[in-house]
């Protein structure tokens, strides 16, 4: 049974966590915007997300891309055409479905992405440099539980 005092404390803790997530998301948005600009001047963060999803998947259909990103198929189609025109992705016929195409990154796309990511690639490593490995492992364990929607497993040895 939750007491009013513990409910207040839990609410305050969750609100503080929400605020920290907000700050983290703002930081990630700035990194994504900067990376998008380095990949191609004027590239919008949404196009960068489509591009990095294609790179991370290696090969994906446009329909699957729309589902993964929960985005409008028309918008994805326009973004993919833009990425193609920049030489960052290419289309090949889908052997399983002649009406569909497989999207994959080009070598130029991979190179531009690697170059765009390089300036901040070790940022997380530097940020966590003074942290104990146990603390990093615990944060990872807790974030996994949160994103998976499960109760965190007990720490080993506790």
PDB file of C-alpha atoms in Angstrom, residues 91-152:
ATOM      1  CA  UNK A  91      17.476   1.597 -54.421  1.00  0.00           C
ATOM      2  CA  UNK A  92      17.639  -1.932 -55.766  1.00  0.00           C
ATOM      3  CA  UNK A  93      14.723  -4.151 -56.803  1.00  0.00           C
ATOM      4  CA  UNK A  94      13.375  -6.350 -54.011  1.00  0.00           C
ATOM      5  CA  UNK A  95      13.818  -9.956 -55.196  1.00  0.00           C
ATOM      6  CA  UNK A  96      10.932 -11.043 -52.959  1.00  0.00           C
ATOM      7  CA  UNK A  97       8.507  -8.411 -54.295  1.00  0.00           C
ATOM      8  CA  UNK A  98       8.937  -6.884 -57.749  1.00  0.00           C
ATOM      9  CA  UNK A  99       6.795  -3.875 -56.791  1.00  0.00           C
ATOM     10  CA  UNK A 100       9.115  -2.950 -53.935  1.00  0.00           C
ATOM     11  CA  UNK A 101      12.684  -1.709 -53.609  1.00  0.00           C
ATOM     12  CA  UNK A 102      15.411  -2.297 -51.075  1.00  0.00           C
ATOM     13  CA  UNK A 103      17.054   0.841 -49.725  1.00  0.00           C
ATOM     14  CA  UNK A 104      20.665   0.671 -48.664  1.00  0.00           C
ATOM     15  CA  UNK A 105      23.402   3.177 -47.873  1.00  0.00           C
ATOM     16  CA  UNK A 106      26.002   3.947 -50.512  1.00  0.00           C
ATOM     17  CA  UNK A 107      29.698   3.911 -49.723  1.00  0.00           C
ATOM     18  CA  UNK A 108      29.630   7.720 -49.934  1.00  0.00           C
ATOM     19  CA  UNK A 109      26.752   7.725 -47.430  1.00  0.00           C
ATOM     20  CA  UNK A 110      28.669   5.548 -44.988  1.00  0.00           C
ATOM     21  CA  UNK A 111      31.745   7.741 -45.322  1.00  0.00           C
ATOM     22  CA  UNK A 112      29.799  10.982 -44.814  1.00  0.00           C
ATOM     23  CA  UNK A 113      28.039   9.553 -41.773  1.00  0.00           C
ATOM     24  CA  UNK A 114      31.298   8.373 -40.200  1.00  0.00           C
ATOM     25  CA  UNK A 115      32.845  11.798 -40.774  1.00  0.00           C
ATOM     26  CA  UNK A 116      29.759  13.543 -39.341  1.00  0.00           C
ATOM     27  CA  UNK A 117      29.773  11.413 -36.193  1.00  0.00           C
ATOM     28  CA  UNK A 118      33.495  11.653 -35.528  1.00  0.00           C
ATOM     29  CA  UNK A 119      33.570  15.034 -33.713  1.00  0.00           C
ATOM     30  CA  UNK A 120      31.350  13.812 -30.868  1.00  0.00           C
ATOM     31  CA  UNK A 121      32.006  10.081 -31.052  1.00  0.00           C
ATOM     32  CA  UNK A 122      33.981   9.954 -27.838  1.00  0.00           C
ATOM     33  CA  UNK A 123      31.741  12.425 -25.967  1.00  0.00           C
ATOM     34  CA  UNK A 124      29.968   9.695 -23.998  1.00  0.00           C
ATOM     35  CA  UNK A 125      33.266   7.989 -23.238  1.00  0.00           C
ATOM     36  CA  UNK A 126      34.678  11.283 -21.905  1.00  0.00           C
ATOM     37  CA  UNK A 127      31.506  12.047 -19.966  1.00  0.00           C
ATOM     38  CA  UNK A 128      31.700   8.691 -18.223  1.00  0.00           C
ATOM     39  CA  UNK A 129      35.468   8.679 -17.755  1.00  0.00           C
ATOM     40  CA  UNK A 130      35.310   9.287 -13.983  1.00  0.00           C
ATOM     41  CA  UNK A 131      32.365   6.942 -13.452  1.00  0.00           C
ATOM     42  CA  UNK A 132      32.875   3.528 -11.895  1.00  0.00           C
ATOM     43  CA  UNK A 133      32.151   0.655 -14.282  1.00  0.00           C
ATOM     44  CA  UNK A 134      29.569  -0.669 -11.774  1.00  0.00           C
ATOM     45  CA  UNK A 135      27.677   2.638 -12.035  1.00  0.00           C
ATOM     46  CA  UNK A 136      27.719   2.490 -15.857  1.00  0.00           C
ATOM     47  CA  UNK A 137      26.499  -1.115 -15.756  1.00  0.00           C
ATOM     48  CA  UNK A 138      23.740  -0.177 -13.288  1.00  0.00           C
ATOM     49  CA  UNK A 139      22.583   2.756 -15.433  1.00  0.00           C
ATOM     50  CA  UNK A 140      22.521   0.462 -18.468  1.00  0.00           C
ATOM     51  CA  UNK A 141      20.534  -2.178 -16.544  1.00  0.00           C
ATOM     52  CA  UNK A 142      18.001   0.383 -15.322  1.00  0.00           C
ATOM     53  CA  UNK A 143      17.585   2.066 -18.727  1.00  0.00           C
ATOM     54  CA  UNK A 144      17.056  -1.326 -20.343  1.00  0.00           C
ATOM     55  CA  UNK A 145      14.319  -2.137 -17.832  1.00  0.00           C
ATOM     56  CA  UNK A 146      12.690   1.259 -18.427  1.00  0.00           C
ATOM     57  CA  UNK A 147      12.737   0.983 -22.227  1.00  0.00           C
ATOM     58  CA  UNK A 148      11.566  -2.644 -22.103  1.00  0.00           C
ATOM     59  CA  UNK A 149       8.744  -1.734 -19.704  1.00  0.00           C
ATOM     60  CA  UNK A 150       9.846  -4.241 -17.076  1.00  0.00           C
ATOM     61  CA  UNK A 151      10.775  -4.091 -13.410  1.00  0.00           C
ATOM     62  CA  UNK A 152      14.551  -3.885 -13.024  1.00  0.00           C
TER      63      UNK A 152
END
